[in-house]
C-alpha positions as MATLAB code, in Angstrom:
seq = 'MDAQEEAVRRIVGGVDTHKDLHVAAVVDEQDRVLGTQSFASTRQGYRQMLVWMRSFGEVERVGVESTGSYGAGLLRFLQQAAIVVLEVTTPDRQDRRRRGKNDDFDAQNAAHAAFAGIRTVTPKSRDGMIEALRVLSACRKTAVAARRIALQMIQ';
ca = [
      -0.134   -0.391   -0.420;
       1.685    3.076   -0.705;
       1.836    6.731    0.840;
      -1.775    7.811   -1.417;
      -3.720    4.770   -0.742;
      -2.867    5.428    2.825;
      -3.574    8.386    2.939;
      -7.344    8.279    1.876;
      -7.940    4.944    4.114;
     -11.716    5.459    4.622;
     -12.045    4.799    8.694;
     -15.311    4.082   11.411;
     -14.711    5.043   14.739;
     -16.307    3.580   18.245;
     -16.547    5.148   21.901;
     -17.007    3.332   24.991;
     -17.875    6.679   26.849;
     -17.296    7.984   30.847;
     -17.682   10.486   33.621;
     -14.215   11.502   33.184;
     -12.748    9.589   30.412;
     -13.721    8.145   26.803;
     -12.400    5.192   25.208;
     -12.158    5.217   21.912;
     -10.648    2.481   18.624;
     -10.828    2.827   14.755;
     -11.641   -0.278   12.561;
     -10.596    0.293    9.172;
     -12.436   -1.047    5.563;
     -12.251   -4.751    6.564;
     -13.542   -3.981    9.674;
      -9.610   -4.664   11.524;
      -9.128   -2.695   14.841;
      -6.116    0.070   13.984;
      -5.678    1.236   17.313;
      -8.071    1.889   21.286;
      -7.040    5.515   22.937;
      -8.416    7.099   25.932;
      -8.794   10.884   26.157;
     -10.077   13.147   28.702;
     -14.452   14.269   28.931;
     -13.256   17.425   27.835;
     -13.977   19.942   24.841;
      -9.671   19.236   24.553;
     -10.387   15.709   25.050;
     -12.044   15.470   22.066;
     -10.309   17.757   19.985;
      -7.761   14.938   20.418;
      -9.873   12.433   20.361;
     -10.872   13.471   16.124;
      -7.517   14.036   15.598;
      -5.988   10.585   16.597;
      -8.764    8.766   14.881;
      -8.331   10.998   11.758;
      -4.434   10.368   11.939;
      -5.623    6.375   10.526;
      -7.581    8.393    7.597;
     -10.553   10.065    7.066;
     -12.971    8.967    9.202;
     -16.449    7.782    7.580;
     -18.751    7.453   11.140;
     -18.591    7.099   14.567;
     -20.525    5.153   16.898;
     -21.174    6.191   21.263;
     -21.901    5.038   23.596;
     -24.422    6.778   26.113;
     -25.338   10.224   23.778;
     -27.706   11.025   26.315;
     -25.480   10.905   29.006;
     -21.863   10.415   29.594;
     -21.541   11.498   25.506;
     -23.827   13.864   24.934;
     -21.216   16.799   24.851;
     -18.696   14.243   22.423;
     -22.002   14.205   20.195;
     -22.813   17.824   19.851;
     -18.910   18.144   19.063;
     -19.266   15.301   16.454;
     -21.905   16.948   14.988;
     -20.112   20.429   15.140;
     -17.270   18.706   13.359;
     -19.847   17.230   10.460;
     -18.770   13.779   11.604;
     -21.841   11.717   11.013;
     -22.432   10.481   14.461;
     -24.501    6.616   15.271;
     -25.836    5.670   19.355;
     -24.615    2.282   19.644;
     -26.788    0.214   22.325;
     -25.150   -1.588   24.658;
     -24.624   -5.567   23.397;
     -26.430   -8.536   25.568;
     -26.215   -8.935   28.774;
     -24.921  -12.688   28.625;
     -21.824  -11.522   26.607;
     -21.049   -8.531   28.969;
     -21.281  -11.674   31.514;
     -19.055  -14.263   29.470;
     -16.308  -11.966   28.701;
     -16.747   -9.219   31.389;
     -16.144   -5.334   31.632;
     -13.490   -4.281   29.306;
     -13.635   -0.593   27.846;
     -11.305   -1.114   25.241;
     -12.946   -3.646   24.172;
     -16.349   -1.954   24.169;
     -14.989    0.499   22.669;
     -14.002   -1.717   19.513;
     -17.586   -3.357   19.726;
     -18.629   -0.073   19.253;
     -16.592    0.728   16.363;
     -17.879   -2.503   14.711;
     -21.190   -1.338   15.305;
     -21.026    1.823   13.899;
     -18.933    0.129   10.664;
     -21.902   -2.596   10.556;
     -25.222   -0.845   10.725;
     -26.301   -2.849   13.515;
     -27.195   -2.135   17.393;
     -27.470    1.551   15.973;
     -29.711    4.461   16.031;
     -29.815    7.424   15.000;
     -29.564   10.151   18.461;
     -31.171   12.385   19.538;
     -30.413   15.728   18.647;
     -31.166   17.535   21.959;
     -33.564   20.773   20.534;
     -36.639   21.282   19.051;
     -39.750   20.836   21.039;
     -39.229   17.150   22.956;
     -36.418   19.005   24.069;
     -38.299   21.686   25.238;
     -40.964   19.089   26.697;
     -38.216   17.233   28.918;
     -37.345   20.520   30.395;
     -40.816   22.123   31.281;
     -41.587   18.803   32.652;
     -38.365   17.985   34.873;
     -38.927   22.193   35.553;
     -42.463   20.686   37.181;
     -40.664   17.459   38.940;
     -38.177   20.257   40.456;
     -41.410   22.271   41.537;
     -43.738   20.158   42.972;
     -40.633   18.617   45.030;
     -39.994   21.949   46.856;
     -43.830   23.091   47.729;
     -43.488   19.303   49.828;
     -40.987   20.682   51.744;
     -42.332   23.826   52.070;
     -44.887   22.044   52.876;
     -43.768   19.495   55.348;
     -41.278   22.637   57.168;
     -44.354   24.452   57.713;
     -45.973   22.055   59.559;
];
């Protein structure tokens, strides 16, 4: 493989998200793992992750676990960078129980799932009417709880 073919290699990424650290993996056109690395769950960490992924070739898409919680910031960052993001569902419980918890393996599984288009869904956009209703519902729930506590204190 010459240098020009290497530069246009299409790759797919996968990310296992956590509170403080995200583990990323990259697979090539034949779904072979090229590398796995950990990055901080910060904007700087997201930038480093994207630079690292792009060092393997052109990023076609990225599969991310938990885009609604720990992966929400990464989702927004990748979407702003014009990267296609797929939310990857966790593997079945029997498989996880059998092989144990391994973040590198989880990131590689996310990349394999994004490559094959299995166990993936389009992540929620977090805007529009649905997000407005979610925020309104959360505010109402907080207000009802505060009212209950205030009434208890009065008595």
